[in-house]
Short mmCIF file of C-alpha atoms in Angstrom, two decimals:
data_model
loop_
_atom_site.label_atom_id
_atom_site.label_comp_id
_atom_site.label_asym_id
_atom_site.label_seq_id
_atom_site.Cartn_x
_atom_site.Cartn_y
_atom_site.Cartn_z
CA MET S 1 15.02 3.43 27.97
CA PRO S 2 13.04 4.62 24.92
CA GLU S 3 11.31 1.91 22.91
CA VAL S 4 12.83 1.01 19.56
CA ILE S 5 11.96 -0.99 16.48
CA THR S 6 14.74 -3.48 15.87
CA ALA S 7 15.53 -4.54 12.31
CA VAL S 8 18.15 -7.02 11.14
CA TYR S 9 19.57 -6.64 7.64
CA GLU S 10 21.87 -8.82 5.59
CA ILE S 11 24.56 -6.49 4.27
CA THR S 12 26.76 -7.35 1.31
CA ALA S 13 29.53 -4.75 1.07
CA ASP S 14 33.29 -4.31 1.36
CA ASP S 15 32.67 -2.44 4.61
CA PRO S 16 29.43 -3.78 6.14
CA ALA S 17 29.67 -1.51 9.21
CA ALA S 18 29.89 1.62 7.08
CA ARG S 19 27.06 0.43 4.86
CA ALA S 20 24.90 -0.33 7.90
CA GLY S 21 25.47 3.22 9.13
CA LEU S 22 24.29 4.56 5.79
CA VAL S 23 21.17 2.37 5.97
CA ALA S 24 20.34 3.73 9.43
CA VAL S 25 20.66 7.33 8.28
CA GLU S 26 18.88 6.81 4.97
CA GLN S 27 15.91 5.02 6.47
CA SER S 28 15.40 7.42 9.35
CA HIS S 29 16.50 10.85 8.09
CA GLU S 30 17.27 10.62 4.36
CA LEU S 31 19.72 13.43 5.03
CA PRO S 32 23.36 13.58 6.13
CA THR S 33 23.47 13.77 9.91
CA GLU S 34 25.59 16.92 9.89
CA LEU S 35 22.74 18.75 8.14
CA ALA S 36 20.08 17.75 10.67
CA PRO S 37 19.25 19.89 13.72
CA ALA S 38 20.39 18.60 17.09
CA ASN S 39 16.90 17.75 18.32
CA ALA S 40 16.21 15.59 15.24
CA VAL S 41 19.49 13.72 15.72
CA ARG S 42 18.58 13.18 19.36
CA ASP S 43 14.97 12.12 18.84
CA SER S 44 14.63 10.40 15.48
CA LEU S 45 17.95 9.18 14.10
CA ALA S 46 18.33 5.41 13.83
CA HIS S 47 21.45 3.75 15.24
CA VAL S 48 23.41 0.63 14.37
CA ARG S 49 23.49 -1.66 17.40
CA SER S 50 25.76 -4.33 15.97
CA VAL S 51 27.34 -5.72 12.81
CA VAL S 52 28.28 -9.39 12.76
CA PRO S 53 30.57 -10.55 9.91
CA ARG S 54 29.95 -14.06 8.56
CA ALA S 55 32.51 -15.94 6.49
CA GLY S 56 31.25 -16.46 2.96
CA ARG S 57 27.87 -14.92 3.78
CA PRO S 58 26.43 -11.40 4.12
CA ALA S 59 27.06 -9.65 7.42
CA LEU S 60 24.16 -9.24 9.83
CA ALA S 61 23.53 -5.63 10.85
CA THR S 62 21.07 -4.77 13.63
CA VAL S 63 19.57 -1.29 13.38
CA GLU S 64 17.40 0.34 16.05
CA TYR S 65 14.75 2.88 15.02
CA PRO S 66 12.97 5.14 17.53
CA VAL S 67 9.42 3.76 17.72
CA ASP S 68 7.87 7.16 16.99
CA LEU S 69 9.30 7.06 13.46
CA ALA S 70 6.58 4.57 12.53
CA GLY S 71 3.84 6.97 13.59
CA GLY S 72 1.73 4.03 14.73
CA GLU S 73 0.91 3.16 11.09
CA ILE S 74 1.64 -0.02 9.16
CA GLY S 75 2.36 1.84 5.93
CA GLN S 76 4.90 4.12 7.56
CA LEU S 77 6.45 1.13 9.33
CA LEU S 78 7.07 -0.58 5.98
CA VAL S 79 8.57 2.57 4.50
CA LEU S 80 10.76 2.94 7.57
CA LEU S 81 12.10 -0.59 7.46
CA LEU S 82 12.72 -0.98 3.75
CA GLY S 83 11.79 2.17 1.85
CA ASN S 84 14.67 3.76 -0.01
CA VAL S 85 17.16 0.96 0.61
CA SER S 86 14.87 -1.48 -1.21
CA LEU S 87 16.14 0.22 -4.38
CA GLN S 88 19.76 -0.46 -3.47
CA ASP S 89 21.83 -3.59 -3.95
CA GLY S 90 23.35 -5.46 -1.04
CA VAL S 91 20.67 -4.83 1.60
CA ARG S 92 18.08 -7.41 2.63
CA LEU S 93 15.69 -7.14 5.57
CA VAL S 94 15.56 -10.50 7.37
CA GLU S 95 14.09 -9.89 10.82
CA VAL S 96 11.96 -7.31 12.66
CA ASP S 97 11.12 -6.97 16.34
CA LEU S 98 8.35 -4.53 17.31
CA PRO S 99 7.90 -3.08 20.80
CA PRO S 100 4.63 -3.63 22.70
CA SER S 101 3.45 -0.03 22.27
CA LEU S 102 3.50 -0.42 18.48
CA THR S 103 1.96 -3.90 18.27
CA ALA S 104 -0.89 -2.62 20.44
CA ARG S 105 -1.65 0.00 17.79
CA LEU S 106 -1.41 -2.47 14.91
CA PRO S 107 -3.93 -5.21 15.73
CA GLY S 108 -3.76 -6.77 12.28
CA PRO S 109 -6.13 -7.11 9.33
CA ARG S 110 -9.89 -7.00 9.88
CA LEU S 111 -10.56 -10.18 7.92
CA GLY S 112 -7.30 -12.10 8.05
CA ILE S 113 -6.54 -15.11 5.88
CA ALA S 114 -9.58 -17.05 7.04
CA GLY S 115 -11.92 -14.13 6.36
CA VAL S 116 -10.58 -13.53 2.87
CA ARG S 117 -10.87 -17.24 2.10
CA ALA S 118 -14.48 -17.18 3.29
CA LEU S 119 -15.27 -14.26 0.98
CA ALA S 120 -13.59 -16.00 -1.92
CA GLY S 121 -15.26 -19.31 -1.18
CA GLU S 122 -11.87 -20.99 -1.34
CA PRO S 123 -10.91 -22.84 1.88
CA GLU S 124 -7.68 -24.49 0.75
CA ARG S 125 -6.31 -23.61 -2.69
CA ALA S 126 -3.98 -20.66 -3.24
CA LEU S 127 -5.85 -17.40 -3.86
CA LEU S 128 -5.28 -16.02 -7.35
CA ALA S 129 -5.49 -12.43 -8.61
CA THR S 130 -4.72 -10.44 -11.72
CA ALA S 131 -4.98 -6.92 -13.13
CA LEU S 132 -6.97 -5.77 -16.13
CA LYS S 133 -4.73 -4.33 -18.85
CA PRO S 134 -3.59 -2.85 -21.20
CA VAL S 135 -4.68 0.76 -21.48
CA GLY S 136 -6.42 1.20 -24.82
CA MET S 137 -9.03 -1.53 -24.36
CA THR S 138 -12.65 -0.37 -24.41
CA SER S 139 -14.97 -0.61 -21.41
CA GLU S 140 -16.73 -3.52 -23.11
CA GLN S 141 -13.44 -5.34 -23.69
CA LEU S 142 -12.28 -4.80 -20.10
CA ALA S 143 -15.60 -5.95 -18.67
CA GLY S 144 -15.52 -9.04 -20.88
CA LEU S 145 -11.98 -9.79 -19.78
CA ALA S 146 -12.96 -9.39 -16.12
CA TYR S 147 -15.85 -11.82 -16.55
CA GLU S 148 -13.77 -14.46 -18.33
CA LEU S 149 -10.93 -14.27 -15.78
CA ALA S 150 -13.32 -14.58 -12.87
CA ALA S 151 -15.30 -17.35 -14.54
CA GLY S 152 -12.04 -19.16 -15.19
CA GLY S 153 -11.36 -19.43 -11.46
CA LEU S 154 -9.44 -16.35 -10.34
CA HIS S 155 -10.50 -14.94 -7.00
CA VAL S 156 -9.65 -11.23 -7.22
CA ILE S 157 -9.80 -8.91 -10.22
CA LYS S 158 -8.39 -5.38 -10.09
CA GLU S 159 -7.91 -2.59 -12.55
CA ASP S 160 -4.37 -1.85 -13.60
CA GLN S 161 -3.09 1.40 -12.12
CA GLY S 162 -2.69 2.84 -15.63
CA LEU S 163 -6.45 2.98 -16.14
CA ALA S 164 -7.90 6.37 -15.24
CA ASP S 165 -10.31 8.41 -17.38
CA GLN S 166 -8.91 7.83 -20.85
CA PRO S 167 -11.20 8.12 -23.91
CA TRP S 168 -11.09 4.39 -24.76
CA ALA S 169 -12.74 3.45 -21.46
CA PRO S 170 -14.12 6.50 -19.62
CA PHE S 171 -14.19 6.13 -15.86
CA ALA S 172 -17.96 6.57 -15.35
CA GLU S 173 -18.74 4.02 -18.06
CA ARG S 174 -15.98 1.52 -17.31
CA VAL S 175 -16.17 1.08 -13.55
CA PRO S 176 -19.78 -0.10 -13.18
CA ARG S 177 -19.48 -2.38 -16.22
CA ILE S 178 -16.40 -4.10 -14.85
CA ALA S 179 -17.91 -4.32 -11.36
CA ASP S 180 -21.06 -5.98 -12.69
CA ALA S 181 -19.16 -8.33 -14.99
CA ALA S 182 -16.70 -9.50 -12.32
CA ARG S 183 -19.24 -9.75 -9.51
CA ARG S 184 -21.35 -12.38 -11.27
CA PRO S 185 -18.78 -15.20 -11.31
CA LEU S 186 -16.98 -13.96 -8.19
CA HIS S 187 -20.15 -14.36 -6.08
CA GLY S 188 -19.42 -12.94 -2.63
CA MET S 189 -15.95 -11.62 -3.42
CA ARG S 190 -16.05 -7.95 -4.27
CA PRO S 191 -14.04 -6.76 -7.26
CA ALA S 192 -11.05 -4.68 -6.17
CA LEU S 193 -10.74 -1.63 -8.37
CA PRO S 194 -8.61 1.38 -7.44
CA THR S 195 -10.33 4.74 -7.76
CA PRO S 196 -7.90 7.10 -9.52
CA GLY S 197 -8.12 10.78 -8.70
CA GLY S 198 -8.06 11.59 -12.41
CA GLY S 199 -11.47 9.98 -12.88
CA MET S 200 -13.15 10.23 -9.50
CA THR S 201 -15.23 13.29 -8.65
CA ILE S 202 -17.67 14.15 -5.88
CA ALA S 203 -20.54 13.99 -8.36
CA ARG S 204 -19.76 10.36 -9.17
CA ALA S 205 -19.69 9.19 -5.56
CA PRO S 206 -23.39 8.21 -5.25
CA GLU S 207 -23.31 6.23 -8.50
CA LEU S 208 -20.21 4.30 -7.48
CA LEU S 209 -21.42 3.78 -3.94
CA ASP S 210 -24.51 2.17 -5.40
CA ALA S 211 -22.35 -0.05 -7.59
CA TYR S 212 -19.86 -1.18 -4.91
CA GLY S 213 -21.65 -0.80 -1.59
CA PRO S 214 -20.38 0.83 1.61
CA ASP S 215 -17.15 -1.18 1.93
CA THR S 216 -15.44 1.06 -0.59
CA LEU S 217 -12.51 3.44 -0.47
CA PHE S 218 -13.01 6.55 -2.59
CA LEU S 219 -9.92 8.48 -3.60
CA VAL S 220 -10.86 11.95 -4.77
CA GLY S 221 -8.05 14.17 -5.99
CA GLY S 222 -8.36 17.56 -7.65
CA ASP S 223 -12.12 17.81 -7.26
CA LEU S 224 -11.62 18.54 -3.56
CA ARG S 225 -9.46 21.53 -4.43
CA ARG S 226 -11.81 23.24 -6.86
CA GLY S 227 -12.67 26.63 -5.37
CA ASP S 228 -11.24 28.13 -2.22
CA ASP S 229 -12.85 26.00 0.50
CA PRO S 230 -11.49 22.41 0.78
CA ARG S 231 -13.48 21.89 3.99
CA ALA S 232 -16.74 22.58 2.20
CA ALA S 233 -15.67 20.24 -0.60
CA ALA S 234 -14.92 17.50 1.92
CA GLU S 235 -18.34 18.03 3.49
CA ARG S 236 -19.98 17.68 0.06
CA LEU S 237 -18.16 14.40 -0.48
CA VAL S 238 -19.32 13.10 2.92
CA ALA S 239 -22.89 14.12 2.13
CA ALA S 240 -22.70 12.44 -1.29
CA THR S 241 -21.75 9.09 0.26
CA ARG S 242 -24.44 8.98 2.95
#
């Protein structure tokens, strides 16, 4: 029997069985079944195993997803289990059972809770984080805010996703200033700053690698598509980060 990912949802609806069927289709195909080719229906469509009504409480619906839908990736697994239906009322994911083949491919985080606590120097208290905002602050203001928040006891500082390469705080100026400001009171904990494609270029990679060190994820967008050879652009990025 093919391996499946089993998910249990609380369903609040006049017809829980019908709603559970819609969840299965939406989360696996996002397309009415009659429009899907026969091989896709056979290989990748989720199925409702059971729906259990409960008096005065949401029904429990068990949905089985073919394990290959997760692609062996944690991000895809989360999208599969609660992607589109997370935007809908009356559906709540309450239990997940993963088959051995998938758990073997998802060993868990590299650091884990203990490792993150060790980096933060915080063995017991809750770990605290915040985002730098709003857009419109200067690089100096954002760096000062990062320093004060870290000095005040927060453990993780990140840039808000709205910060890119705007004129008030240009990317090349802002990022190293915030990194330096936050690193001083954060000690061993590295600042967590997303690297937006709108501000990140291949030319800036060495500068930012020097600022953050090798444990850094660089997200380069349009700069990899300048010209006609994306492979050569990727090779330039690799060379720039060595």
